[in-house]
Coordinates of N, CA and C in Angstrom, one line a residue:
Chain A
A107 N -16.8 3.0 12.0 CA -15.9 3.3 10.9 C -14.9 2.2 10.8
Q108 N -14.4 1.9 9.6 CA -13.5 0.8 9.4 C -12.1 1.4 9.5
S109 N -11.3 0.7 10.3 CA -9.9 1.2 10.5 C -9.0 0.1 10.9
V110 N -7.7 0.5 10.9 CA -6.6 -0.4 11.3 C -5.7 0.4 12.2
A111 N -5.3 -0.3 13.3 CA -4.4 0.4 14.2 C -3.1 -0.4 14.4
Q112 N -2.0 0.3 14.3 CA -0.7 -0.3 14.7 C -0.2 0.6 15.8
P113 N -0.3 0.0 17.0 CA -0.1 0.8 18.2 C 1.4 1.2 18.5
E114 N 2.3 0.6 17.8 CA 3.7 0.9 18.0 C 4.3 1.6 16.8
D115 N 4.9 2.8 17.1 CA 5.6 3.5 16.0 C 6.9 2.7 15.6
Q116 N 7.5 2.1 16.6 CA 8.8 1.4 16.3 C 8.9 0.2 17.3
V117 N 9.5 -0.8 16.7 CA 9.8 -2.0 17.5 C 11.3 -2.3 17.3
N118 N 11.9 -2.5 18.4 CA 13.4 -2.8 18.4 C 13.5 -4.2 18.9
V119 N 14.4 -5.0 18.2 CA 14.6 -6.3 18.6 C 16.1 -6.7 18.2
A120 N 16.6 -7.6 19.0 CA 18.0 -8.1 18.7 C 17.9 -9.2 17.6
E121 N 18.9 -9.2 16.8 CA 19.0 -10.2 15.8 C 19.0 -11.6 16.4
G122 N 18.2 -12.5 15.8 CA 18.0 -13.8 16.4 C 16.9 -14.0 17.3
N123 N 16.4 -12.9 17.8 CA 15.2 -13.0 18.8 C 13.9 -13.0 18.0
P124 N 12.9 -13.5 18.6 CA 11.6 -13.4 17.9 C 11.0 -12.0 17.9
L125 N 10.3 -11.7 16.9 CA 9.7 -10.3 16.8 C 8.2 -10.4 16.6
T126 N 7.5 -9.4 17.1 CA 6.1 -9.3 16.9 C 5.8 -7.8 16.5
V127 N 5.0 -7.6 15.5 CA 4.5 -6.3 15.1 C 3.0 -6.4 15.2
K128 N 2.4 -5.5 16.0 CA 1.0 -5.6 16.4 C 0.1 -4.9 15.4
C129 N -1.1 -5.4 15.2 CA -2.1 -4.8 14.4 C -3.5 -5.2 14.9
T130 N -4.4 -4.3 15.1 CA -5.8 -4.5 15.4 C -6.6 -3.8 14.3
Y131 N -7.8 -4.4 14.1 CA -8.7 -3.8 13.1 C -10.1 -3.6 13.6
S132 N -10.8 -2.8 12.9 CA -12.3 -2.6 13.1 C -12.9 -2.6 11.7
V133 N -13.7 -3.6 11.5 CA -14.3 -3.7 10.1 C -15.7 -4.4 10.3
S134 N -16.6 -4.0 9.5 CA -17.9 -4.7 9.4 C -17.8 -5.9 8.5
G135 N -18.4 -7.0 8.9 CA -18.3 -8.2 8.0 C -17.0 -9.0 8.3
N136 N -16.7 -9.9 7.4 CA -15.5 -10.7 7.5 C -14.3 -9.9 7.0
P137 N -13.2 -9.9 7.8 CA -12.1 -9.0 7.4 C -11.1 -9.8 6.5
Y138 N -10.7 -9.0 5.5 CA -9.6 -9.5 4.7 C -8.4 -8.7 5.0
L139 N -7.3 -9.3 5.6 CA -6.2 -8.6 6.2 C -4.9 -8.9 5.5
F140 N -4.1 -7.9 5.5 CA -2.8 -8.0 4.7 C -1.7 -7.4 5.6
W141 N -0.5 -7.9 5.3 CA 0.8 -7.2 5.7 C 1.7 -6.9 4.5
Y142 N 2.2 -5.7 4.6 CA 3.1 -5.3 3.5 C 4.4 -4.7 4.2
V143 N 5.5 -4.8 3.5 CA 6.8 -4.2 4.0 C 7.3 -3.2 3.0
Q144 N 7.8 -2.1 3.5 CA 8.4 -1.1 2.7 C 9.8 -0.8 3.1
Y145 N 10.7 -0.8 2.1 CA 12.1 -0.4 2.3 C 12.3 1.0 1.9
P146 N 13.3 1.7 2.3 CA 13.4 3.2 2.0 C 13.3 3.5 0.5
N147 N 12.5 4.5 0.2 CA 12.2 4.9 -1.1 C 11.8 3.9 -2.1
R148 N 11.1 2.9 -1.6 CA 10.5 1.8 -2.4 C 9.0 1.7 -2.2
G149 N 8.4 1.0 -3.1 CA 7.0 0.7 -3.0 C 6.8 -0.4 -1.9
L150 N 5.5 -0.8 -1.8 CA 5.2 -1.9 -0.8 C 5.4 -3.3 -1.4
Q151 N 5.9 -4.1 -0.6 CA 6.0 -5.5 -1.0 C 5.0 -6.4 -0.1
F152 N 4.3 -7.2 -0.8 CA 3.3 -8.1 -0.1 C 4.0 -9.1 0.7
L153 N 3.6 -9.3 1.9 CA 4.1 -10.3 2.8 C 3.2 -11.5 2.9
L154 N 1.9 -11.2 3.3 CA 1.0 -12.3 3.5 C -0.4 -11.7 3.7
K155 N -1.4 -12.6 3.6 CA -2.8 -12.2 3.7 C -3.6 -13.3 4.4
Y156 N -4.7 -12.8 5.1 CA -5.7 -13.7 5.6 C -7.0 -13.4 4.9
I157 N -7.6 -14.4 4.3 CA -8.9 -14.3 3.7 C -9.9 -15.2 4.5
T158 N -9.6 -16.4 4.6 CA -10.4 -17.4 5.3 C -9.5 -18.6 5.7
G159 N -10.1 -19.5 6.5 CA -9.3 -20.7 6.8 C -8.5 -20.7 8.0
D160 N -7.3 -21.3 8.0 CA -6.4 -21.4 9.1 C -6.1 -20.0 9.6
N161 N -6.2 -19.9 11.0 CA -5.9 -18.6 11.6 C -4.4 -18.2 11.5
L162 N -3.5 -19.2 11.4 CA -2.1 -18.9 11.3 C -1.7 -18.9 9.8
V163 N -1.3 -17.7 9.3 CA -0.9 -17.6 7.9 C 0.6 -17.4 7.8
K164 N 1.1 -18.2 6.9 CA 2.6 -18.1 6.6 C 2.8 -17.3 5.3
G165 N 3.8 -16.5 5.4 CA 4.1 -15.6 4.2 C 5.6 -15.6 3.8
S166 N 5.9 -14.5 3.2 CA 7.3 -14.5 2.6 C 8.3 -14.2 3.7
Y167 N 9.6 -14.6 3.4 CA 10.7 -14.3 4.2 C 10.6 -14.8 5.6
G168 N 9.9 -15.8 5.9 CA 9.8 -16.4 7.2 C 8.8 -15.8 8.1
F169 N 8.0 -14.8 7.6 CA 7.0 -14.1 8.4 C 5.7 -15.0 8.5
E170 N 5.0 -14.8 9.6 CA 3.7 -15.4 9.7 C 2.8 -14.4 10.5
A171 N 1.5 -14.6 10.5 CA 0.6 -13.8 11.2 C -0.5 -14.6 11.7
E172 N -1.0 -14.2 12.9 CA -2.1 -15.0 13.5 C -3.4 -14.1 13.5
F173 N -4.4 -14.6 12.9 CA -5.7 -13.9 12.9 C -6.5 -14.4 14.2
N174 N -6.9 -13.4 15.0 CA -7.6 -13.6 16.2 C -8.9 -12.8 16.2
K175 N -10.0 -13.5 15.9 CA -11.3 -12.8 15.7 C -11.8 -12.2 17.0
S176 N -11.6 -12.9 18.1 CA -12.2 -12.4 19.3 C -11.4 -11.1 19.8
Q177 N -10.1 -11.0 19.5 CA -9.4 -9.9 19.8 C -9.2 -8.9 18.7
T178 N -9.8 -9.2 17.6 CA -9.7 -8.4 16.3 C -8.3 -8.0 16.1
S179 N -7.4 -9.0 16.1 CA -6.0 -8.7 15.9 C -5.4 -9.5 14.8
F180 N -4.3 -9.1 14.2 CA -3.6 -9.8 13.1 C -2.2 -9.4 13.3
H181 N -1.5 -9.9 14.3 CA -0.1 -9.6 14.6 C 0.8 -10.3 13.7
L182 N 1.8 -9.6 13.3 CA 2.9 -10.2 12.4 C 4.0 -10.7 13.3
K183 N 4.5 -11.9 13.0 CA 5.5 -12.5 13.8 C 6.6 -13.2 13.0
K184 N 7.8 -13.3 13.6 CA 8.9 -14.1 13.0 C 9.7 -14.7 14.1
P185 N 10.0 -15.9 14.0 CA 10.7 -16.6 15.1 C 12.1 -16.1 15.4
S186 N 12.8 -15.7 14.4 CA 14.2 -15.2 14.5 C 14.5 -14.1 13.6
A187 N 14.6 -12.9 14.1 CA 14.8 -11.7 13.3 C 16.2 -11.6 12.7
L188 N 16.2 -11.0 11.5 CA 17.4 -10.7 10.8 C 17.6 -9.2 10.7
V189 N 18.8 -8.7 10.6 CA 19.1 -7.3 10.5 C 18.4 -6.8 9.2
S190 N 18.4 -7.6 8.2 CA 17.8 -7.3 6.9 C 16.2 -7.1 7.0
D191 N 15.6 -7.5 8.1 CA 14.2 -7.4 8.2 C 13.9 -5.9 8.6
S192 N 14.9 -5.1 8.9 CA 14.6 -3.7 9.3 C 14.0 -3.0 8.2
A193 N 12.8 -2.5 8.5 CA 12.0 -1.8 7.4 C 10.7 -1.3 8.1
L194 N 9.9 -0.7 7.2 CA 8.6 -0.2 7.7 C 7.5 -1.2 7.3
Y195 N 6.7 -1.6 8.3 CA 5.7 -2.6 8.1 C 4.3 -2.0 8.2
F196 N 3.4 -2.3 7.2 CA 2.1 -1.9 7.2 C 1.1 -3.0 7.3
C197 N 0.1 -2.9 8.1 CA -1.1 -3.7 8.2 C -2.2 -3.1 7.4
A198 N -3.0 -3.8 6.7 CA -4.1 -3.2 5.9 C -5.3 -4.2 5.9
V199 N -6.5 -3.5 5.8 CA -7.7 -4.3 5.7 C -8.4 -3.9 4.4
R200 N -9.1 -4.9 3.8 CA -9.8 -4.6 2.5 C -11.2 -4.2 2.9
V201 N -11.7 -3.1 2.2 CA -13.1 -2.7 2.4 C -13.6 -2.3 1.0
P202 N -15.0 -2.3 0.9 CA -15.6 -1.9 -0.4 C -15.3 -0.4 -0.6
T203 N -15.2 -0.1 -1.9 CA -15.0 1.3 -2.2 C -16.3 2.0 -2.2
F204 N -16.3 3.3 -2.2 CA -17.5 4.1 -2.3 C -18.3 3.8 -3.6
S205 N -17.6 3.5 -4.6 CA -18.3 3.2 -5.9 C -18.8 1.8 -5.9
G206 N -18.7 1.1 -4.9 CA -19.2 -0.3 -4.9 C -18.2 -1.3 -5.3
G207 N -17.0 -0.9 -5.5 CA -15.9 -1.9 -5.9 C -15.6 -2.7 -4.8
Y208 N -14.5 -3.5 -4.9 CA -14.4 -4.6 -4.0 C -13.1 -4.6 -3.2
N209 N -12.1 -3.8 -3.6 CA -10.8 -4.0 -2.9 C -10.0 -2.8 -2.6
K210 N -10.6 -1.8 -2.0 CA -9.9 -0.7 -1.4 C -9.2 -1.1 -0.2
L211 N -8.0 -0.7 0.0 CA -7.3 -1.0 1.2 C -7.2 0.2 2.2
I212 N -7.4 -0.1 3.4 CA -7.1 0.9 4.5 C -5.9 0.5 5.2
F213 N -4.9 1.4 5.3 CA -3.6 1.0 5.9 C -3.5 1.5 7.4
G214 N -2.8 0.8 8.2 CA -2.4 1.3 9.5 C -1.3 2.4 9.3
A215 N -0.9 3.0 10.4 CA 0.1 4.1 10.3 C 1.5 3.6 10.1
G216 N 1.7 2.3 10.2 CA 3.0 1.7 10.0 C 3.8 1.6 11.2
T217 N 4.6 0.6 11.3 CA 5.5 0.3 12.4 C 6.9 0.1 11.9
R218 N 7.8 0.9 12.4 CA 9.2 0.7 11.9 C 9.9 -0.3 12.8
L219 N 10.4 -1.3 12.1 CA 11.1 -2.4 12.8 C 12.6 -2.2 12.7
A220 N 13.3 -2.2 13.8 CA 14.7 -2.0 13.8 C 15.3 -3.3 14.5
V221 N 16.1 -4.0 13.7 CA 16.7 -5.2 14.2 C 18.2 -4.9 14.4
H222 N 18.7 -5.1 15.6 CA 20.1 -4.7 15.9 C 21.0 -5.9 16.0
P223 N 22.2 -5.8 15.4 CA 23.1 -6.9 15.4 C 23.4 -7.4 16.8
Chain B
G293 N 5.6 -13.2 -11.0 CA 4.5 -12.5 -11.6 C 4.0 -11.4 -10.9
A294 N 3.0 -10.7 -11.4 CA 2.3 -9.5 -10.8 C 3.3 -8.4 -10.5
V295 N 3.9 -7.9 -11.5 CA 4.9 -6.9 -11.4 C 4.3 -5.6 -11.9
V296 N 4.5 -4.5 -11.1 CA 4.0 -3.2 -11.4 C 5.2 -2.2 -11.5
S297 N 5.2 -1.5 -12.6 CA 6.3 -0.5 -12.7 C 5.8 0.9 -12.7
Q298 N 6.6 1.9 -12.3 CA 6.3 3.3 -12.3 C 7.4 4.0 -13.0
H299 N 7.0 5.1 -13.7 CA 8.0 5.9 -14.4 C 7.5 7.4 -14.3
P300 N 8.4 8.3 -14.0 CA 9.8 8.1 -13.6 C 9.8 7.7 -12.1
S301 N 11.0 7.3 -11.7 CA 11.2 7.0 -10.3 C 11.4 8.3 -9.4
R302 N 12.0 9.3 -10.1 CA 12.2 10.6 -9.4 C 11.9 11.6 -10.5
V303 N 11.3 12.7 -10.0 CA 11.1 13.9 -10.9 C 11.2 15.1 -10.1
I304 N 11.9 16.1 -10.7 CA 11.9 17.5 -10.1 C 11.3 18.4 -11.1
C305 N 10.4 19.2 -10.7 CA 9.8 20.1 -11.6 C 9.6 21.5 -10.9
K306 N 9.4 22.5 -11.8 CA 9.3 23.9 -11.3 C 7.8 24.1 -10.9
S307 N 7.6 25.0 -10.0 CA 6.3 25.4 -9.5 C 5.5 25.9 -10.7
G308 N 4.3 25.4 -10.9 CA 3.4 25.9 -11.9 C 3.4 25.0 -13.1
T309 N 4.3 24.1 -13.2 CA 4.3 23.1 -14.4 C 3.5 21.9 -14.0
S310 N 3.3 21.1 -15.0 CA 2.6 19.8 -14.8 C 3.5 18.6 -15.0
V311 N 3.3 17.6 -14.3 CA 4.1 16.4 -14.4 C 3.2 15.1 -14.5
K312 N 3.6 14.2 -15.3 CA 2.9 13.0 -15.5 C 3.6 11.8 -15.0
I313 N 3.0 10.9 -14.2 CA 3.5 9.7 -13.7 C 2.8 8.5 -14.3
E314 N 3.5 7.6 -14.8 CA 2.9 6.4 -15.4 C 3.0 5.2 -14.5
C315 N 2.0 4.4 -14.5 CA 1.9 3.1 -13.7 C 1.5 2.0 -14.7
R316 N 2.4 1.0 -14.8 CA 2.1 -0.1 -15.7 C 2.1 -1.5 -15.0
S317 N 1.1 -2.3 -15.3 CA 1.2 -3.7 -14.9 C 1.8 -4.5 -16.0
L318 N 2.9 -5.1 -15.7 CA 3.8 -5.7 -16.7 C 3.4 -7.1 -17.2
D319 N 2.7 -7.9 -16.3 CA 2.5 -9.3 -16.6 C 1.0 -9.7 -16.3
F320 N 0.2 -8.7 -16.1 CA -1.2 -9.1 -15.9 C -2.1 -7.9 -16.3
Q321 N -3.4 -8.1 -16.5 CA -4.3 -7.1 -16.9 C -4.9 -6.5 -15.6
A322 N -4.7 -5.2 -15.4 CA -5.2 -4.6 -14.2 C -6.5 -3.9 -14.4
T323 N -7.6 -4.5 -13.9 CA -8.9 -3.9 -14.1 C -9.1 -2.7 -13.2
T324 N -8.3 -2.7 -12.1 CA -8.4 -1.6 -11.2 C -7.0 -1.1 -10.8
M325 N -6.8 0.2 -10.8 CA -5.5 0.7 -10.3 C -5.8 1.8 -9.3
F326 N -4.9 1.9 -8.3 CA -5.1 2.8 -7.2 C -3.8 3.8 -7.2
W327 N -4.1 5.0 -6.8 CA -3.0 5.9 -6.6 C -3.0 6.4 -5.1
Y328 N -1.8 6.3 -4.5 CA -1.6 6.7 -3.2 C -0.6 7.8 -3.1
R329 N -0.7 8.5 -2.0 CA 0.3 9.5 -1.7 C 0.9 9.2 -0.3
Q330 N 2.2 9.3 -0.1 CA 2.8 9.0 1.2 C 3.7 10.1 1.6
F331 N 3.4 10.7 2.7 CA 4.2 11.8 3.3 C 5.4 11.1 4.1
P332 N 6.5 11.8 4.3 CA 7.6 11.2 5.1 C 7.2 10.6 6.4
K333 N 7.6 9.4 6.5 CA 7.3 8.6 7.8 C 5.9 8.5 8.1
K334 N 5.0 8.5 7.1 CA 3.6 8.4 7.3 C 3.0 7.3 6.4
S335 N 1.8 7.0 6.7 CA 1.2 5.9 6.0 C 0.7 6.3 4.6
L336 N 0.2 5.4 3.9 CA -0.3 5.7 2.5 C -1.7 6.2 2.6
M337 N -1.9 7.3 1.8 CA -3.2 7.9 1.7 C -3.8 7.6 0.3
L338 N -4.9 6.9 0.3 CA -5.5 6.6 -1.0 C -6.0 7.9 -1.6
M339 N -5.6 8.2 -2.9 CA -6.1 9.4 -3.6 C -7.3 9.1 -4.4
A340 N -7.2 8.0 -5.2 CA -8.3 7.7 -6.1 C -8.2 6.2 -6.6
T341 N -9.3 5.8 -7.1 CA -9.4 4.4 -7.6 C -9.8 4.6 -9.1
S342 N -9.2 3.9 -9.9 CA -9.6 4.0 -11.3 C -9.8 2.6 -11.9
N343 N -10.9 2.4 -12.6 CA -11.2 1.2 -13.4 C -11.0 1.5 -14.9
E344 N -10.5 0.5 -15.6 CA -10.2 0.7 -17.0 C -11.4 1.2 -17.8
G345 N -11.2 2.3 -18.5 CA -12.3 2.8 -19.4 C -13.3 3.6 -18.7
S346 N -13.2 3.9 -17.4 CA -14.2 4.7 -16.8 C -13.5 5.8 -15.9
K347 N -14.2 6.8 -15.5 CA -13.6 7.9 -14.7 C -13.2 7.4 -13.3
A348 N -12.1 8.0 -12.9 CA -11.6 7.7 -11.5 C -12.5 8.1 -10.4
T349 N -12.5 7.4 -9.3 CA -13.3 7.8 -8.1 C -12.3 8.3 -7.1
Y350 N -12.5 9.6 -6.8 CA -11.5 10.3 -5.9 C -12.0 10.2 -4.5
E351 N -11.0 10.1 -3.6 CA -11.3 10.1 -2.1 C -11.6 11.6 -1.7
Q352 N -12.3 11.6 -0.6 CA -12.8 12.9 -0.1 C -11.5 13.8 0.2
G353 N -11.6 15.0 -0.3 CA -10.5 16.0 -0.1 C -9.4 16.0 -1.1
V354 N -9.5 15.1 -2.1 CA -8.5 15.1 -3.2 C -9.1 15.9 -4.4
E355 N -8.3 16.8 -4.9 CA -8.8 17.7 -5.9 C -8.7 17.0 -7.3
K356 N -9.9 16.8 -7.9 CA -9.9 16.1 -9.2 C -9.2 16.8 -10.3
D357 N -9.3 18.1 -10.3 CA -8.8 18.9 -11.4 C -7.3 19.1 -11.2
K358 N -6.8 18.8 -10.0 CA -5.3 19.0 -9.8 C -4.6 17.6 -10.1
F359 N -5.2 16.6 -9.7 CA -4.7 15.2 -9.9 C -5.5 14.5 -10.9
L360 N -5.1 14.6 -12.2 CA -5.8 14.0 -13.2 C -5.4 12.5 -13.4
I361 N -6.3 11.6 -13.4 CA -6.0 10.2 -13.5 C -6.7 9.7 -14.8
N362 N -5.9 8.9 -15.5 CA -6.4 8.3 -16.7 C -6.1 6.8 -16.7
H363 N -7.0 6.0 -17.0 CA -6.8 4.5 -17.0 C -7.3 4.0 -18.4
A364 N -6.5 4.3 -19.4 CA -7.0 4.1 -20.8 C -6.9 2.6 -21.2
S365 N -6.1 1.9 -20.6 CA -5.9 0.5 -21.0 C -5.8 -0.4 -19.8
L366 N -5.8 -1.7 -20.0 CA -5.7 -2.6 -18.8 C -4.3 -2.8 -18.3
T367 N -3.3 -2.1 -18.9 CA -2.0 -2.2 -18.3 C -1.4 -0.8 -18.0
L368 N -2.1 0.3 -18.2 CA -1.5 1.6 -18.0 C -2.5 2.5 -17.3
S369 N -2.0 3.2 -16.3 CA -2.7 4.3 -15.7 C -1.8 5.5 -15.5
T370 N -2.2 6.7 -15.7 CA -1.4 7.8 -15.5 C -2.0 8.8 -14.5
L371 N -1.1 9.4 -13.7 CA -1.5 10.5 -12.8 C -0.7 11.7 -13.2
T372 N -1.5 12.8 -13.5 CA -0.9 14.0 -13.9 C -1.2 15.1 -12.8
V373 N -0.1 15.6 -12.2 CA -0.2 16.6 -11.2 C -0.1 17.9 -12.0
T374 N -1.2 18.7 -12.0 CA -1.3 19.9 -12.8 C -0.9 21.1 -12.0
S375 N -0.3 22.1 -12.6 CA 0.1 23.3 -11.9 C 0.7 22.9 -10.5
A376 N 1.8 22.2 -10.5 CA 2.3 21.7 -9.3 C 2.9 22.8 -8.4
H377 N 2.8 22.6 -7.1 CA 3.3 23.5 -6.1 C 4.1 22.8 -5.1
P378 N 5.0 23.4 -4.4 CA 5.9 22.7 -3.4 C 5.1 21.8 -2.5
E379 N 3.9 22.1 -2.1 CA 3.2 21.3 -1.2 C 2.7 20.0 -1.8
D380 N 2.9 19.9 -3.2 CA 2.6 18.6 -3.9 C 3.7 17.7 -3.8
S381 N 4.9 18.1 -3.3 CA 6.0 17.3 -3.3 C 5.7 16.1 -2.3
S382 N 6.0 14.9 -2.8 CA 5.6 13.7 -2.0 C 6.1 12.5 -2.8
F383 N 5.8 11.4 -2.2 CA 6.1 10.1 -2.8 C 4.7 9.5 -3.2
Y384 N 4.6 9.3 -4.5 CA 3.4 8.8 -5.1 C 3.6 7.3 -5.5
I385 N 2.6 6.5 -5.0 CA 2.7 5.1 -5.3 C 1.4 4.6 -5.9
C386 N 1.6 3.8 -6.9 CA 0.4 3.2 -7.6 C 0.3 1.7 -7.2
S387 N -0.9 1.2 -7.3 CA -1.0 -0.3 -7.2 C -2.0 -0.8 -8.2
A388 N -2.0 -2.0 -8.5 CA -2.9 -2.6 -9.5 C -3.5 -3.9 -8.9
S389 N -4.7 -4.1 -9.4 CA -5.5 -5.3 -8.9 C -6.2 -5.9 -10.1
S390 N -6.6 -7.1 -9.9 CA -7.3 -7.8 -11.0 C -8.3 -8.7 -10.4
T391 N -9.3 -9.1 -11.3 CA -10.2 -10.1 -10.9 C -9.6 -11.5 -10.9
G392 N -10.3 -12.5 -10.5 CA -9.8 -13.8 -10.5 C -9.0 -14.2 -9.3
F393 N -7.9 -15.0 -9.4 CA -7.2 -15.4 -8.2 C -6.5 -14.4 -7.5
M394 N -6.3 -13.2 -8.1 CA -5.6 -12.1 -7.3 C -6.6 -11.1 -6.9
A395 N -7.9 -11.5 -6.8 CA -8.9 -10.5 -6.6 C -8.7 -9.7 -5.2
Y396 N -8.1 -10.3 -4.3 CA -8.0 -9.7 -3.0 C -6.6 -8.9 -2.8
E397 N -5.8 -9.0 -3.8 CA -4.4 -8.4 -3.6 C -4.2 -7.2 -4.5
Q398 N -3.5 -6.3 -4.0 CA -3.0 -5.2 -4.8 C -1.5 -5.3 -4.9
Y399 N -1.0 -5.1 -6.0 CA 0.5 -5.2 -6.3 C 1.0 -3.7 -6.5
F400 N 2.0 -3.4 -5.8 CA 2.4 -2.0 -5.7 C 3.6 -1.7 -6.6
G401 N 3.6 -0.5 -7.2 CA 4.7 -0.1 -8.0 C 5.8 0.4 -7.0
P402 N 7.0 0.7 -7.5 CA 8.1 1.1 -6.7 C 8.0 2.6 -6.2
G403 N 7.1 3.3 -6.7 CA 6.9 4.7 -6.2 C 7.6 5.7 -7.1
T404 N 7.1 7.0 -7.0 CA 7.7 8.1 -7.7 C 7.9 9.2 -6.7
R405 N 9.1 9.7 -6.6 CA 9.4 10.8 -5.7 C 9.3 12.1 -6.5
L406 N 8.3 12.9 -6.2 CA 8.1 14.2 -6.8 C 8.6 15.3 -5.9
T407 N 9.5 16.2 -6.5 CA 9.9 17.4 -5.8 C 9.6 18.6 -6.7
V408 N 8.8 19.5 -6.1 CA 8.4 20.7 -6.8 C 9.2 21.9 -6.2
T409 N 10.0 22.5 -7.0 CA 10.8 23.6 -6.5 C 10.2 25.0 -6.8

């Protein structure tokens, strides 16, 4: 079965320190991977994606993610965390829909990032 | 670019009534729209996928007659919750996708908070 796992419910980090939010996936074929961020009572905002090419993907707001095929991981990282980065982060993988379409997303459970001053 | 709006942002309705939520792609033609439901502190659950001009494809366990989806144009999809009950209270999020250079991305609306009393 195709799935995404985010093993941490919450990640706590001090402002200025590097942060990592973990994501592993299980998918047949080549994975198309995404990270989204959600602020309270808001929709999801796209951060970055991996389709092909360089394993290190750079995205919005200074975030980046590294695709590791052997470990089936796509961890989200940022060198220096800000208090304003505190939010809910979702990892997602694209899979074909039952109808044969092309871009259904399966989401991980989400990881709450708390950055402390 | 790639802006998706939802209306209303919040709605309160009485048990037994129906409520319609609109999802619009403002600056692109959305060949496919998705409807998600999100419970508090939980991930997004895909309810259905709709392609413009055709019937929606519902995920397993989602009642088609209760959650009516219409995708009549390339910029508008609607979700109607019929005969709403308190257990239908949730945060409903739509997303839109298109062919071409955005083929792998979904752009999300800001969400609609439905409360059924």
